[in-house]
Structure formats: C-alpha cells, structure tokens
Tab-separated table of N, CA and C in Angstrom:
chain	number	residue	atom	x	y	z
A	1	UNK	N	12.112	-10.253	-1.598
A	1	UNK	CA	11.424	-9.677	-0.461
A	1	UNK	C	10.094	-10.379	-0.230
A	2	UNK	N	9.747	-10.528	1.017
A	2	UNK	CA	8.475	-11.145	1.347
A	2	UNK	C	7.372	-10.094	1.294
A	3	UNK	N	6.134	-10.534	1.152
A	3	UNK	CA	5.029	-9.560	1.123
A	3	UNK	C	5.001	-8.644	2.348
A	4	UNK	N	5.261	-9.197	3.518
A	4	UNK	CA	5.226	-8.375	4.733
A	4	UNK	C	6.312	-7.301	4.694
A	5	UNK	N	7.475	-7.651	4.173
A	5	UNK	CA	8.565	-6.687	4.087
A	5	UNK	C	8.252	-5.579	3.085
A	6	UNK	N	7.600	-5.935	1.991
A	6	UNK	CA	7.210	-4.923	1.011
A	6	UNK	C	6.264	-3.897	1.619
A	7	UNK	N	5.456	-4.325	2.560
A	7	UNK	CA	4.462	-3.432	3.141
A	7	UNK	C	5.062	-2.413	4.110
A	8	UNK	N	6.335	-2.563	4.441
A	8	UNK	CA	6.988	-1.557	5.284
A	8	UNK	C	7.258	-0.278	4.493
A	9	UNK	N	6.987	-0.322	3.200
A	9	UNK	CA	7.158	0.848	2.347
A	9	UNK	C	6.161	1.945	2.730
A	10	UNK	N	4.981	1.576	3.236
A	10	UNK	CA	3.946	2.559	3.558
A	10	UNK	C	4.440	3.636	4.521
A	11	UNK	N	4.998	3.277	5.672
A	11	UNK	CA	5.469	4.336	6.574
A	11	UNK	C	6.599	5.166	5.961
A	12	UNK	N	7.455	4.538	5.181
A	12	UNK	CA	8.542	5.278	4.542
A	12	UNK	C	7.980	6.314	3.565
A	13	UNK	N	6.999	5.907	2.779
A	13	UNK	CA	6.362	6.844	1.853
A	13	UNK	C	5.633	7.947	2.605
A	14	UNK	N	4.951	7.567	3.686
A	14	UNK	CA	4.208	8.543	4.482
A	14	UNK	C	5.143	9.628	5.016
A	15	UNK	N	6.225	9.220	5.648
A	15	UNK	CA	7.148	10.202	6.232
A	15	UNK	C	7.869	11.014	5.159
A	16	UNK	N	8.218	10.384	4.038
A	16	UNK	CA	8.866	11.105	2.949
A	16	UNK	C	7.922	12.143	2.358
A	17	UNK	N	6.680	11.738	2.104
A	17	UNK	CA	5.694	12.673	1.548
A	17	UNK	C	5.430	13.818	2.530
A	18	UNK	N	5.338	13.495	3.815
A	18	UNK	CA	5.104	14.541	4.815
A	18	UNK	C	6.251	15.539	4.826
A	19	UNK	N	7.481	15.041	4.836
A	19	UNK	CA	8.638	15.941	4.861
A	19	UNK	C	8.698	16.812	3.610
A	20	UNK	N	8.347	16.234	2.476
A	20	UNK	CA	8.345	17.002	1.220
A	20	UNK	C	7.267	18.086	1.265
A	21	UNK	N	6.088	17.728	1.729
A	21	UNK	CA	5.006	18.712	1.850
A	21	UNK	C	5.370	19.817	2.843
A	22	UNK	N	5.992	19.405	3.935
A	22	UNK	CA	6.425	20.390	4.938
A	22	UNK	C	7.401	21.386	4.313
A	23	UNK	N	8.361	20.867	3.567
A	23	UNK	CA	9.338	21.736	2.913
A	23	UNK	C	8.652	22.694	1.928
A	24	UNK	N	7.719	22.159	1.136
A	24	UNK	CA	7.005	23.001	0.181
A	24	UNK	C	6.194	24.094	0.876
A	25	UNK	N	5.523	23.726	1.959
A	25	UNK	CA	4.727	24.714	2.704
A	25	UNK	C	5.612	25.802	3.311
A	26	UNK	N	6.748	25.406	3.873
A	26	UNK	CA	7.646	26.392	4.474
A	26	UNK	C	8.267	27.298	3.416
A	27	UNK	N	8.616	26.729	2.255
A	27	UNK	CA	9.175	27.537	1.171
A	27	UNK	C	8.138	28.519	0.641
A	28	UNK	N	6.897	28.031	0.510
A	28	UNK	CA	5.816	28.905	0.029
A	28	UNK	C	5.571	30.055	1.000
A	29	UNK	N	5.623	29.738	2.289
A	29	UNK	CA	5.418	30.771	3.307
A	29	UNK	C	6.538	31.814	3.236
A	30	UNK	N	7.785	31.347	3.089
A	30	UNK	CA	8.932	32.265	3.028
A	30	UNK	C	8.885	33.113	1.758
A	31	UNK	N	8.477	32.504	0.639
A	31	UNK	CA	8.403	33.240	-0.623
A	31	UNK	C	7.293	34.285	-0.598
A	32	UNK	N	6.268	34.016	0.176
A	32	UNK	CA	5.152	34.953	0.276
A	32	UNK	C	5.395	36.070	1.258
A	33	UNK	N	6.571	36.084	1.865
A	33	UNK	CA	6.896	37.144	2.816
A	33	UNK	C	6.306	36.911	4.192
A	34	UNK	N	5.818	35.691	4.441
A	34	UNK	CA	5.241	35.381	5.743
A	34	UNK	C	6.313	35.094	6.779
A	35	UNK	N	5.868	34.619	7.916
A	35	UNK	CA	6.780	34.278	8.998
A	35	UNK	C	7.765	33.226	8.513
A	36	UNK	N	8.992	33.301	8.996
A	36	UNK	CA	10.029	32.361	8.561
A	36	UNK	C	10.237	31.244	9.572
A	37	UNK	N	9.202	30.867	10.236
A	37	UNK	CA	9.287	29.798	11.226
A	37	UNK	C	9.680	28.487	10.541
A	38	UNK	N	10.434	27.668	11.237
A	38	UNK	CA	10.848	26.364	10.722
A	38	UNK	C	9.820	25.285	11.061
A	39	UNK	N	8.707	25.706	11.634
A	39	UNK	CA	7.677	24.745	12.007
A	39	UNK	C	6.359	25.078	11.322
A	40	UNK	N	5.589	24.021	11.074
A	40	UNK	CA	4.257	24.201	10.512
A	40	UNK	C	3.283	24.527	11.631
A	41	UNK	N	2.216	25.180	11.277
A	41	UNK	CA	1.146	25.373	12.255
A	41	UNK	C	0.460	24.015	12.448
A	42	UNK	N	-0.360	23.936	13.453
A	42	UNK	CA	-1.067	22.673	13.711
A	42	UNK	C	-1.961	22.304	12.526
A	43	UNK	N	-2.612	23.296	11.949
A	43	UNK	CA	-3.486	23.045	10.800
A	43	UNK	C	-2.680	22.584	9.593
A	44	UNK	N	-1.554	23.221	9.335
A	44	UNK	CA	-0.696	22.827	8.217
A	44	UNK	C	-0.160	21.405	8.420
A	45	UNK	N	0.261	21.105	9.640
A	45	UNK	CA	0.798	19.778	9.930
A	45	UNK	C	-0.274	18.701	9.766
A	46	UNK	N	-1.472	19.005	10.232
A	46	UNK	CA	-2.575	18.040	10.088
A	46	UNK	C	-2.905	17.819	8.617
A	47	UNK	N	-2.973	18.893	7.856
A	47	UNK	CA	-3.261	18.787	6.422
A	47	UNK	C	-2.176	18.026	5.681
A	48	UNK	N	-0.917	18.335	5.982
A	48	UNK	CA	0.197	17.641	5.336
A	48	UNK	C	0.195	16.158	5.714
A	49	UNK	N	-0.118	15.882	6.962
A	49	UNK	CA	-0.183	14.487	7.406
A	49	UNK	C	-1.292	13.724	6.708
A	50	UNK	N	-2.431	14.368	6.540
A	50	UNK	CA	-3.567	13.755	5.857
A	50	UNK	C	-3.241	13.448	4.398
A	51	UNK	N	-2.665	14.418	3.709
A	51	UNK	CA	-2.304	14.229	2.298
A	51	UNK	C	-1.211	13.159	2.171
A	52	UNK	N	-0.217	13.204	3.043
A	52	UNK	CA	0.879	12.232	2.984
A	52	UNK	C	0.373	10.812	3.215
A	53	UNK	N	-0.538	10.650	4.157
A	53	UNK	CA	-1.091	9.316	4.424
A	53	UNK	C	-1.921	8.828	3.249
A	54	UNK	N	-2.681	9.726	2.640
A	54	UNK	CA	-3.477	9.353	1.471
A	54	UNK	C	-2.582	8.905	0.320
A	55	UNK	N	-1.497	9.628	0.090
A	55	UNK	CA	-0.558	9.254	-0.976
A	55	UNK	C	0.056	7.890	-0.679
A	56	UNK	N	0.530	7.687	0.534
A	56	UNK	CA	1.151	6.410	0.896
A	56	UNK	C	0.167	5.258	0.758
A	57	UNK	N	-1.073	5.473	1.171
A	57	UNK	CA	-2.089	4.426	1.083
A	57	UNK	C	-2.426	4.119	-0.376
A	58	UNK	N	-2.583	5.143	-1.195
A	58	UNK	CA	-2.898	4.917	-2.604
A	58	UNK	C	-1.778	4.161	-3.324
A	59	UNK	N	-0.547	4.430	-2.943
A	59	UNK	CA	0.586	3.751	-3.586
A	59	UNK	C	0.709	2.305	-3.110
A	60	UNK	N	0.504	2.067	-1.821
A	60	UNK	CA	0.764	0.728	-1.283
A	60	UNK	C	-0.474	-0.165	-1.188
A	61	UNK	N	-1.658	0.404	-1.356
A	61	UNK	CA	-2.864	-0.419	-1.208
A	61	UNK	C	-2.899	-1.608	-2.164
A	62	UNK	N	-2.482	-1.468	-3.420
A	62	UNK	CA	-2.470	-2.650	-4.280
A	62	UNK	C	-1.615	-3.796	-3.710
A	63	UNK	N	-0.529	-3.463	-3.026
A	63	UNK	CA	0.290	-4.506	-2.394
A	63	UNK	C	-0.470	-5.180	-1.257
A	64	UNK	N	-1.197	-4.375	-0.487
A	64	UNK	CA	-2.007	-4.929	0.602
A	64	UNK	C	-3.072	-5.856	0.028
A	65	UNK	N	-3.699	-5.414	-1.040
A	65	UNK	CA	-4.740	-6.213	-1.698
A	65	UNK	C	-4.172	-7.545	-2.199
A	66	UNK	N	-2.997	-7.490	-2.840
A	66	UNK	CA	-2.369	-8.710	-3.343
A	66	UNK	C	-2.013	-9.648	-2.193
A	67	UNK	N	-1.537	-9.098	-1.092
A	67	UNK	CA	-1.187	-9.922	0.068
A	67	UNK	C	-2.422	-10.633	0.617
A	68	UNK	N	-3.537	-9.926	0.702
A	68	UNK	CA	-4.782	-10.526	1.201
A	68	UNK	C	-5.242	-11.645	0.272
A	69	UNK	N	-5.172	-11.402	-1.041
A	69	UNK	CA	-5.566	-12.432	-2.002
A	69	UNK	C	-4.669	-13.662	-1.837
A	70	UNK	N	-3.362	-13.444	-1.700
A	70	UNK	CA	-2.436	-14.568	-1.509
A	70	UNK	C	-2.735	-15.332	-0.215
A	71	UNK	N	-2.998	-14.607	0.852
A	71	UNK	CA	-3.295	-15.252	2.131
A	71	UNK	C	-4.584	-16.056	2.041
A	72	UNK	N	-5.578	-15.515	1.350
A	72	UNK	CA	-6.850	-16.220	1.181
A	72	UNK	C	-6.642	-17.493	0.368
A	73	UNK	N	-5.870	-17.384	-0.697
A	73	UNK	CA	-5.580	-18.568	-1.512
A	73	UNK	C	-4.824	-19.616	-0.711
A	74	UNK	N	-3.851	-19.165	0.082
A	74	UNK	CA	-3.061	-20.106	0.886
A	74	UNK	C	-3.937	-20.826	1.894
A	75	UNK	N	-4.855	-20.093	2.516
A	75	UNK	CA	-5.755	-20.706	3.493
A	75	UNK	C	-6.662	-21.722	2.821
A	76	UNK	N	-7.175	-21.384	1.644
A	76	UNK	CA	-8.050	-22.290	0.904
A	76	UNK	C	-7.289	-23.541	0.477
A	77	UNK	N	-6.053	-23.362	0.003
A	77	UNK	CA	-5.242	-24.504	-0.426
A	77	UNK	C	-4.866	-25.377	0.762
A	78	UNK	N	-4.569	-24.741	1.891
A	78	UNK	CA	-4.226	-25.492	3.097
A	78	UNK	C	-5.416	-26.324	3.561
A	79	UNK	N	-6.597	-25.725	3.508
A	79	UNK	CA	-7.815	-26.440	3.889
A	79	UNK	C	-8.059	-27.619	2.946
A	80	UNK	N	-7.813	-27.408	1.658
A	80	UNK	CA	-7.997	-28.482	0.680
A	80	UNK	C	-7.011	-29.626	0.941
A	81	UNK	N	-5.792	-29.279	1.302
A	81	UNK	CA	-4.787	-30.328	1.592
A	81	UNK	C	-5.177	-31.136	2.818
A	82	UNK	N	-5.707	-30.462	3.845
A	82	UNK	CA	-6.082	-31.185	5.054
A	82	UNK	C	-7.295	-32.080	4.823
A	83	UNK	N	-8.080	-31.775	3.807
A	83	UNK	CA	-9.223	-32.614	3.460
A	83	UNK	C	-8.831	-33.710	2.480
A	84	UNK	N	-7.537	-33.748	2.127
A	84	UNK	CA	-7.070	-34.810	1.249
A	84	UNK	C	-7.220	-34.524	-0.223
A	85	UNK	N	-7.411	-33.268	-0.561
A	85	UNK	CA	-7.546	-32.922	-1.972
A	85	UNK	C	-6.196	-32.659	-2.617
A	86	UNK	N	-5.147	-32.590	-1.791
A	86	UNK	CA	-3.788	-32.396	-2.311
A	86	UNK	C	-3.612	-31.031	-2.933
A	87	UNK	N	-2.615	-30.930	-3.836
A	87	UNK	CA	-2.393	-29.721	-4.629
A	87	UNK	C	-1.930	-28.540	-3.820
A	88	UNK	N	-1.818	-27.453	-4.490
A	88	UNK	CA	-1.410	-26.211	-3.843
A	88	UNK	C	0.063	-25.939	-4.060
A	89	UNK	N	0.386	-24.675	-4.125
A	89	UNK	CA	1.768	-24.281	-4.316
A	89	UNK	C	2.474	-24.213	-2.976
A	90	UNK	N	3.777	-24.387	-3.008
A	90	UNK	CA	4.549	-24.368	-1.772
A	90	UNK	C	4.550	-22.966	-1.179
A	91	UNK	N	4.780	-22.909	0.126
A	91	UNK	CA	4.725	-21.657	0.869
A	91	UNK	C	5.788	-20.663	0.404
A	92	UNK	N	6.900	-21.164	-0.093
A	92	UNK	CA	7.976	-20.267	-0.490
A	92	UNK	C	7.654	-19.467	-1.752
A	93	UNK	N	6.606	-19.826	-2.458
A	93	UNK	CA	6.223	-19.072	-3.643
A	93	UNK	C	5.370	-17.857	-3.308
A	94	UNK	N	5.070	-17.655	-2.023
A	94	UNK	CA	4.233	-16.519	-1.624
A	94	UNK	C	5.082	-15.274	-1.411
A	95	UNK	N	5.967	-15.000	-2.324
A	95	UNK	CA	6.837	-13.832	-2.209
A	95	UNK	C	6.402	-12.712	-3.118
A	96	UNK	N	7.340	-11.823	-3.366
A	96	UNK	CA	7.054	-10.649	-4.182
A	96	UNK	C	6.646	-11.026	-5.598
A	97	UNK	N	7.233	-12.090	-6.139
A	97	UNK	CA	6.883	-12.505	-7.499
A	97	UNK	C	5.422	-12.910	-7.564
A	98	UNK	N	4.951	-13.640	-6.568
A	98	UNK	CA	3.546	-14.039	-6.532
A	98	UNK	C	2.638	-12.821	-6.370
A	99	UNK	N	3.080	-11.838	-5.600
A	99	UNK	CA	2.274	-10.627	-5.438
A	99	UNK	C	2.106	-9.924	-6.774
A	100	UNK	N	3.183	-9.848	-7.539
A	100	UNK	CA	3.091	-9.212	-8.858
A	100	UNK	C	2.173	-9.998	-9.785
A	101	UNK	N	2.231	-11.310	-9.667
A	101	UNK	CA	1.357	-12.154	-10.484
A	101	UNK	C	-0.116	-11.903	-10.126
A	102	UNK	N	-0.395	-11.804	-8.846
A	102	UNK	CA	-1.759	-11.522	-8.389
A	102	UNK	C	-2.209	-10.151	-8.891
A	103	UNK	N	-1.331	-9.154	-8.818
A	103	UNK	CA	-1.678	-7.821	-9.316
A	103	UNK	C	-1.989	-7.867	-10.806
A	104	UNK	N	-1.232	-8.649	-11.558
A	104	UNK	CA	-1.505	-8.803	-12.991
A	104	UNK	C	-2.862	-9.461	-13.221
A	105	UNK	N	-3.160	-10.488	-12.429
A	105	UNK	CA	-4.442	-11.187	-12.574
A	105	UNK	C	-5.608	-10.258	-12.229
A	106	UNK	N	-5.463	-9.494	-11.158
A	106	UNK	CA	-6.512	-8.551	-10.773
A	106	UNK	C	-6.713	-7.508	-11.861
A	107	UNK	N	-5.629	-6.998	-12.409
A	107	UNK	CA	-5.715	-5.993	-13.465
A	107	UNK	C	-6.401	-6.563	-14.704
A	108	UNK	N	-6.052	-7.799	-15.052
A	108	UNK	CA	-6.670	-8.439	-16.230
A	108	UNK	C	-8.173	-8.613	-16.025
A	109	UNK	N	-8.578	-8.842	-14.781
A	109	UNK	CA	-9.994	-9.059	-14.488
A	109	UNK	C	-10.811	-7.784	-14.515
A	110	UNK	N	-10.362	-6.748	-13.781
A	110	UNK	CA	-11.167	-5.531	-13.631
A	110	UNK	C	-10.370	-4.236	-13.790
A	111	UNK	N	-9.167	-4.301	-14.276
A	111	UNK	CA	-8.356	-3.101	-14.424
A	111	UNK	C	-7.888	-2.567	-13.075
A	112	UNK	N	-7.526	-1.313	-13.055
A	112	UNK	CA	-6.992	-0.685	-11.841
A	112	UNK	C	-7.998	-0.736	-10.694
A	113	UNK	N	-9.274	-0.698	-11.026
A	113	UNK	CA	-10.332	-0.743	-10.003
A	113	UNK	C	-10.165	-1.961	-9.083
A	114	UNK	N	-9.732	-3.094	-9.629
A	114	UNK	CA	-9.563	-4.312	-8.825
A	114	UNK	C	-8.467	-4.150	-7.775
A	115	UNK	N	-7.471	-3.326	-8.063
A	115	UNK	CA	-6.387	-3.118	-7.102
A	115	UNK	C	-6.867	-2.350	-5.871
A	116	UNK	N	-7.901	-1.546	-6.047
A	116	UNK	CA	-8.368	-0.683	-4.957
A	116	UNK	C	-9.698	-1.134	-4.368
A	117	UNK	N	-10.082	-2.367	-4.639
A	117	UNK	CA	-11.309	-2.904	-4.070
A	117	UNK	C	-11.193	-2.892	-2.544
A	118	UNK	N	-12.127	-2.281	-1.876
A	118	UNK	CA	-12.095	-2.220	-0.415
A	118	UNK	C	-11.462	-0.969	0.138
A	119	UNK	N	-10.943	-0.070	-0.680
A	119	UNK	CA	-10.313	1.147	-0.196
A	119	UNK	C	-11.245	2.005	0.641
A	120	UNK	N	-12.525	2.166	0.274
A	120	UNK	CA	-13.378	3.018	1.107
A	120	UNK	C	-13.414	2.600	2.566
A	121	UNK	N	-13.192	1.314	2.841
A	121	UNK	CA	-13.204	0.857	4.235
A	121	UNK	C	-11.874	1.113	4.924
A	122	UNK	N	-10.815	1.365	4.188
A	122	UNK	CA	-9.468	1.499	4.731
A	122	UNK	C	-9.354	2.707	5.591
C-alpha cells in the first residue's frame, strides 16, 4: 500500500468509532428507561462526532507524520540530485515499508512524542 492509501484509514476509523459510540449511547439511553428513539440528539451527535474524530486522528496521525517526513526527504533528495550531488533512494521505496521505517526512526529519537509532533496544530 502507498502512504496515501494508508491515510484513507482515517475516515473509516472516524465513521466506525462514531457508529460504535452512537450504539453505546442509544443502548445506555434504553437501559436507563429513557426514550427509545433510534436517533441521537444534536448534542449527543456532536459529542460522538468529536470523540470519534479525536480517536481517528490519534490513531492515524503517526502515519501522517511519517508521510510528511518521507515527502520532505524526497524533496531534499530530489533537490540534491538536480544540483548534481546524486544519491537518493528510488521513488518506489516511498511505500508503507518506508513509513514504518520512519516511524521506527522517530520513536528511537524521541519516543512516542515524536509521532505526535505538530498535533496541537492539527
């Protein structure tokens, strides 16, 4: 899988987490003897959406970070090649294996914190 394809996991996680939260909220409401509506209130839906997006972002952000690092490296290597410095890995190595390698390198440098560098801006 290519890095871009791996990043399509975010919406899938978001919708899955939202549906799971929705089910839990509706079950809790029914168990509490409340209304048996099959729909969430606007506040419940907003809260579930917020939590689901946070979960999806926390899970996939390290992949986004690795992709950015790979893109930055590729741009730097491309610039070096155009200046006649040669070197650089071929474009086909910028796949999922390279992303995992970057994640390992980031972890070795600063631990889990390195995977989430820049999250406050996200």
